[in-house]
Coordinates of C-alpha atoms in Angstrom, one line a residue:
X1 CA 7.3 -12.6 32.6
X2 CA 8.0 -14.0 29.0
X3 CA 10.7 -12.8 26.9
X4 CA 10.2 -13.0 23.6
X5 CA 13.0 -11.7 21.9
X6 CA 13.8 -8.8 23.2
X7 CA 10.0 -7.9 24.4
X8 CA 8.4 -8.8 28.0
X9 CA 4.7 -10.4 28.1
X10 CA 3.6 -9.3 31.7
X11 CA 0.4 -8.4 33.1
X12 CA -1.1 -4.9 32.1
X13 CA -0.7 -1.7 34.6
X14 CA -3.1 1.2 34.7
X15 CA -0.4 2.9 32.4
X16 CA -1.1 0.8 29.5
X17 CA -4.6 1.4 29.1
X18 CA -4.5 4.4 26.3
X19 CA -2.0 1.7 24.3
X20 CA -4.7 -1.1 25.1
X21 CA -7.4 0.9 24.0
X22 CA -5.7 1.7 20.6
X23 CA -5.2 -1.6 20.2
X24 CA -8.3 -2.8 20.7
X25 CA -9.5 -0.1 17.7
X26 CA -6.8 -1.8 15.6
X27 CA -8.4 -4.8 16.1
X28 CA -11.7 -3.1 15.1
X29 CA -10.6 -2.5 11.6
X30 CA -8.7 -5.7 11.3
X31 CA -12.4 -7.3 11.8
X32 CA -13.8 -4.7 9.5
X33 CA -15.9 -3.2 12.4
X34 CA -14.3 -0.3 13.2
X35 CA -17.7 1.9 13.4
X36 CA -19.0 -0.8 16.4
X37 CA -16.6 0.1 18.4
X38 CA -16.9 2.5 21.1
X39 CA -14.5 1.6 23.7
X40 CA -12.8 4.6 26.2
X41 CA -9.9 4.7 28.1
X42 CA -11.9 5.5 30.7
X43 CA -14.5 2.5 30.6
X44 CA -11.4 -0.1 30.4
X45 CA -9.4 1.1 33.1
X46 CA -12.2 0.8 35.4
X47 CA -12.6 -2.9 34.0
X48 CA -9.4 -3.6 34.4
X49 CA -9.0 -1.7 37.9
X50 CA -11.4 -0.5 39.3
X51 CA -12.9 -1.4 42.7
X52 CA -14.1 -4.8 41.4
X53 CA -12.3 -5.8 38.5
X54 CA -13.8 -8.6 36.3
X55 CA -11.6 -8.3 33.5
X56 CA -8.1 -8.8 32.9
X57 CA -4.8 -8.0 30.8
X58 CA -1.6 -9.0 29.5
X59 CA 0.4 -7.0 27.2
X60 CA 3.3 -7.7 25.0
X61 CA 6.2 -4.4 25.2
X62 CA 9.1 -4.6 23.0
X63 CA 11.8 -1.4 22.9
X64 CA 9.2 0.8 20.4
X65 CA 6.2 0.5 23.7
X66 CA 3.4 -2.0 23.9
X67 CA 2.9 -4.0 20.2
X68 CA 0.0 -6.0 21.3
X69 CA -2.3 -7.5 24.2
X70 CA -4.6 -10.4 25.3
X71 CA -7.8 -8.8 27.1
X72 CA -9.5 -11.7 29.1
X73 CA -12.0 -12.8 32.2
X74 CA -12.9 -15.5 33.5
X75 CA -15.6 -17.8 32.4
X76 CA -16.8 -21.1 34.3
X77 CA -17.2 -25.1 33.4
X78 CA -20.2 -26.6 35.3
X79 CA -19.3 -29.7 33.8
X80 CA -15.6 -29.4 35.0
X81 CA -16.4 -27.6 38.6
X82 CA -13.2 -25.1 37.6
X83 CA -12.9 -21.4 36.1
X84 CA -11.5 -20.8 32.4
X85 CA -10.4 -17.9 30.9
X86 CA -12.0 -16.5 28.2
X87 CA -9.6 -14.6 25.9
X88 CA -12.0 -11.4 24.3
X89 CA -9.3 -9.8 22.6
X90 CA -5.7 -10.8 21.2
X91 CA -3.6 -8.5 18.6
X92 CA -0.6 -7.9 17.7
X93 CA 0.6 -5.2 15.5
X94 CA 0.7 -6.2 12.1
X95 CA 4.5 -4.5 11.6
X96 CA 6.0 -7.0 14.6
X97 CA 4.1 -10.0 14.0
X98 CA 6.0 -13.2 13.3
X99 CA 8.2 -12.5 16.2
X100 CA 6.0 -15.0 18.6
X101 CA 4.3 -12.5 20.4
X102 CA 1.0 -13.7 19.6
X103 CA 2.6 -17.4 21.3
X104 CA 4.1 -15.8 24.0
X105 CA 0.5 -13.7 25.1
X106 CA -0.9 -17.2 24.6
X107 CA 1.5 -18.7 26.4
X108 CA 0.9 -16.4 29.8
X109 CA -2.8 -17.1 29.6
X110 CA -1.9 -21.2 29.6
X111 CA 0.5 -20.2 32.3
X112 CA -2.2 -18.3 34.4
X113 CA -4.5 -21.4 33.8
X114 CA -2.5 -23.8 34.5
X115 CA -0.8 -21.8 37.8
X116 CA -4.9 -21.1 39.1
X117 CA -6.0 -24.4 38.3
X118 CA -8.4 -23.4 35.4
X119 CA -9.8 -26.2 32.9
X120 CA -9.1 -24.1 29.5
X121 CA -9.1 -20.9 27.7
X122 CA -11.3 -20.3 25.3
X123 CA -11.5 -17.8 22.1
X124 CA -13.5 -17.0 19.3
X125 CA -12.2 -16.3 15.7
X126 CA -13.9 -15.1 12.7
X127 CA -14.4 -17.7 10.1
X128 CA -12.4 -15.5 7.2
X129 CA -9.4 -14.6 9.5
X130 CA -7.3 -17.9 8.1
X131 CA -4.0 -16.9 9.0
X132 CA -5.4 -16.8 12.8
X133 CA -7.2 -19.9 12.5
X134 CA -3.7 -21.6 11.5
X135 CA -1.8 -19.8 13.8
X136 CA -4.1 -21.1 16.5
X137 CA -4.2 -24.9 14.8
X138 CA -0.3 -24.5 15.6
X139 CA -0.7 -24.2 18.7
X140 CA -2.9 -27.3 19.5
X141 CA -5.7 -25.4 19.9
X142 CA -9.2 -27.4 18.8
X143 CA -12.1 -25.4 16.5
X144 CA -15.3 -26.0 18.6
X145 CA -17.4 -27.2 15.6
X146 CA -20.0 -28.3 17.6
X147 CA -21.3 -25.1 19.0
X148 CA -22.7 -21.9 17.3
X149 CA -22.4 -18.8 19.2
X150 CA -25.1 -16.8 20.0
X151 CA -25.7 -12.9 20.8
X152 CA -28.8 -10.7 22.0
X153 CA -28.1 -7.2 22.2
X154 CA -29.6 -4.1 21.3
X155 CA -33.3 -3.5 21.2
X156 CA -33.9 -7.7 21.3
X157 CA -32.1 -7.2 24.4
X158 CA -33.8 -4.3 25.6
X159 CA -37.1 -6.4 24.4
X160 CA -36.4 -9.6 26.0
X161 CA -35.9 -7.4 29.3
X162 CA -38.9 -6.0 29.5
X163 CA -40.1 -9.7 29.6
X164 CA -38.2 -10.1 33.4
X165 CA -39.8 -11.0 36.8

């Protein structure tokens, strides 16, 4: 556990879920998306712990109850032969930012990499959200200006699908 001040950074228990969840809709207006998201306790909890979890959590929890988390799963480098982690989520509420929790969630995925043997973590950021792109440029961490993401979901999805063998 990290100890940020007078907060922990530990891995998340089934009791932090509701917080997580609210979080993760905090996050959702932050990115000015609030309507896409659709997220229930219920669907994260099973991610997190259900029978065959794929997805995983670490929360920051200073004397007011959980103020932010890093929501993550694992991703792979064929070039590398090793896991990564792939960090979907990380916030931290506005009122205790600049306190280094955002470092210190950081800092337990790099741990959890380094401890498993994984080649990197790897995030996303949206290209107006400059006070995260500097906070992660403080950090060391390298923009990937080489590669565009892509996305097919809804109806392409569905389309594309209907195209399978």
């Amino acid at each position: 556990m990290t100890h940020p001040g007078h907060a922990v950074v530990r891995r998340a228990t089934p009791a932090d879920v509701p917080a997580m969840v609210d979080l993760v809709y905090d996050l959702a207006e932050y990115e000015r998306a609030r309507e896409e998201c659709t997220l229930t306790i219920e669907q994260l909890h099973t991610s997190l712990f259900g029978s065959a979890p794929a997805l995983f959590g670490h929360v920051v929890e200073d004397e007011t109850g959980i103020v932010g988390t890093a929501i993550w799963f694992l991703n792979f480098s064929t070039w590398k032969g090793t896991h990564g982690i792939y960090l979907e989520d990380l916030y931290v509420k506005p009122e205790t930012r600049g306190k280094g929790y955002g470092k210190a969630l950081l800092a337990a995925l790099a741990k959890e990499a380094a401890d498993n043997g994984y080649s990197r973590v790897d995030w996303a950021v949206l290209t107006w959200n400059t006070p995260s792109i500097e906070f992660y440029r403080s950090l060391g961490a390298v923009q990937q200006d080489d590669w565009v993401g892509y996305r097919l979901a809804g109806g392409e999805l569905l389309q594309l699908a209907k195209q399978a063998r």
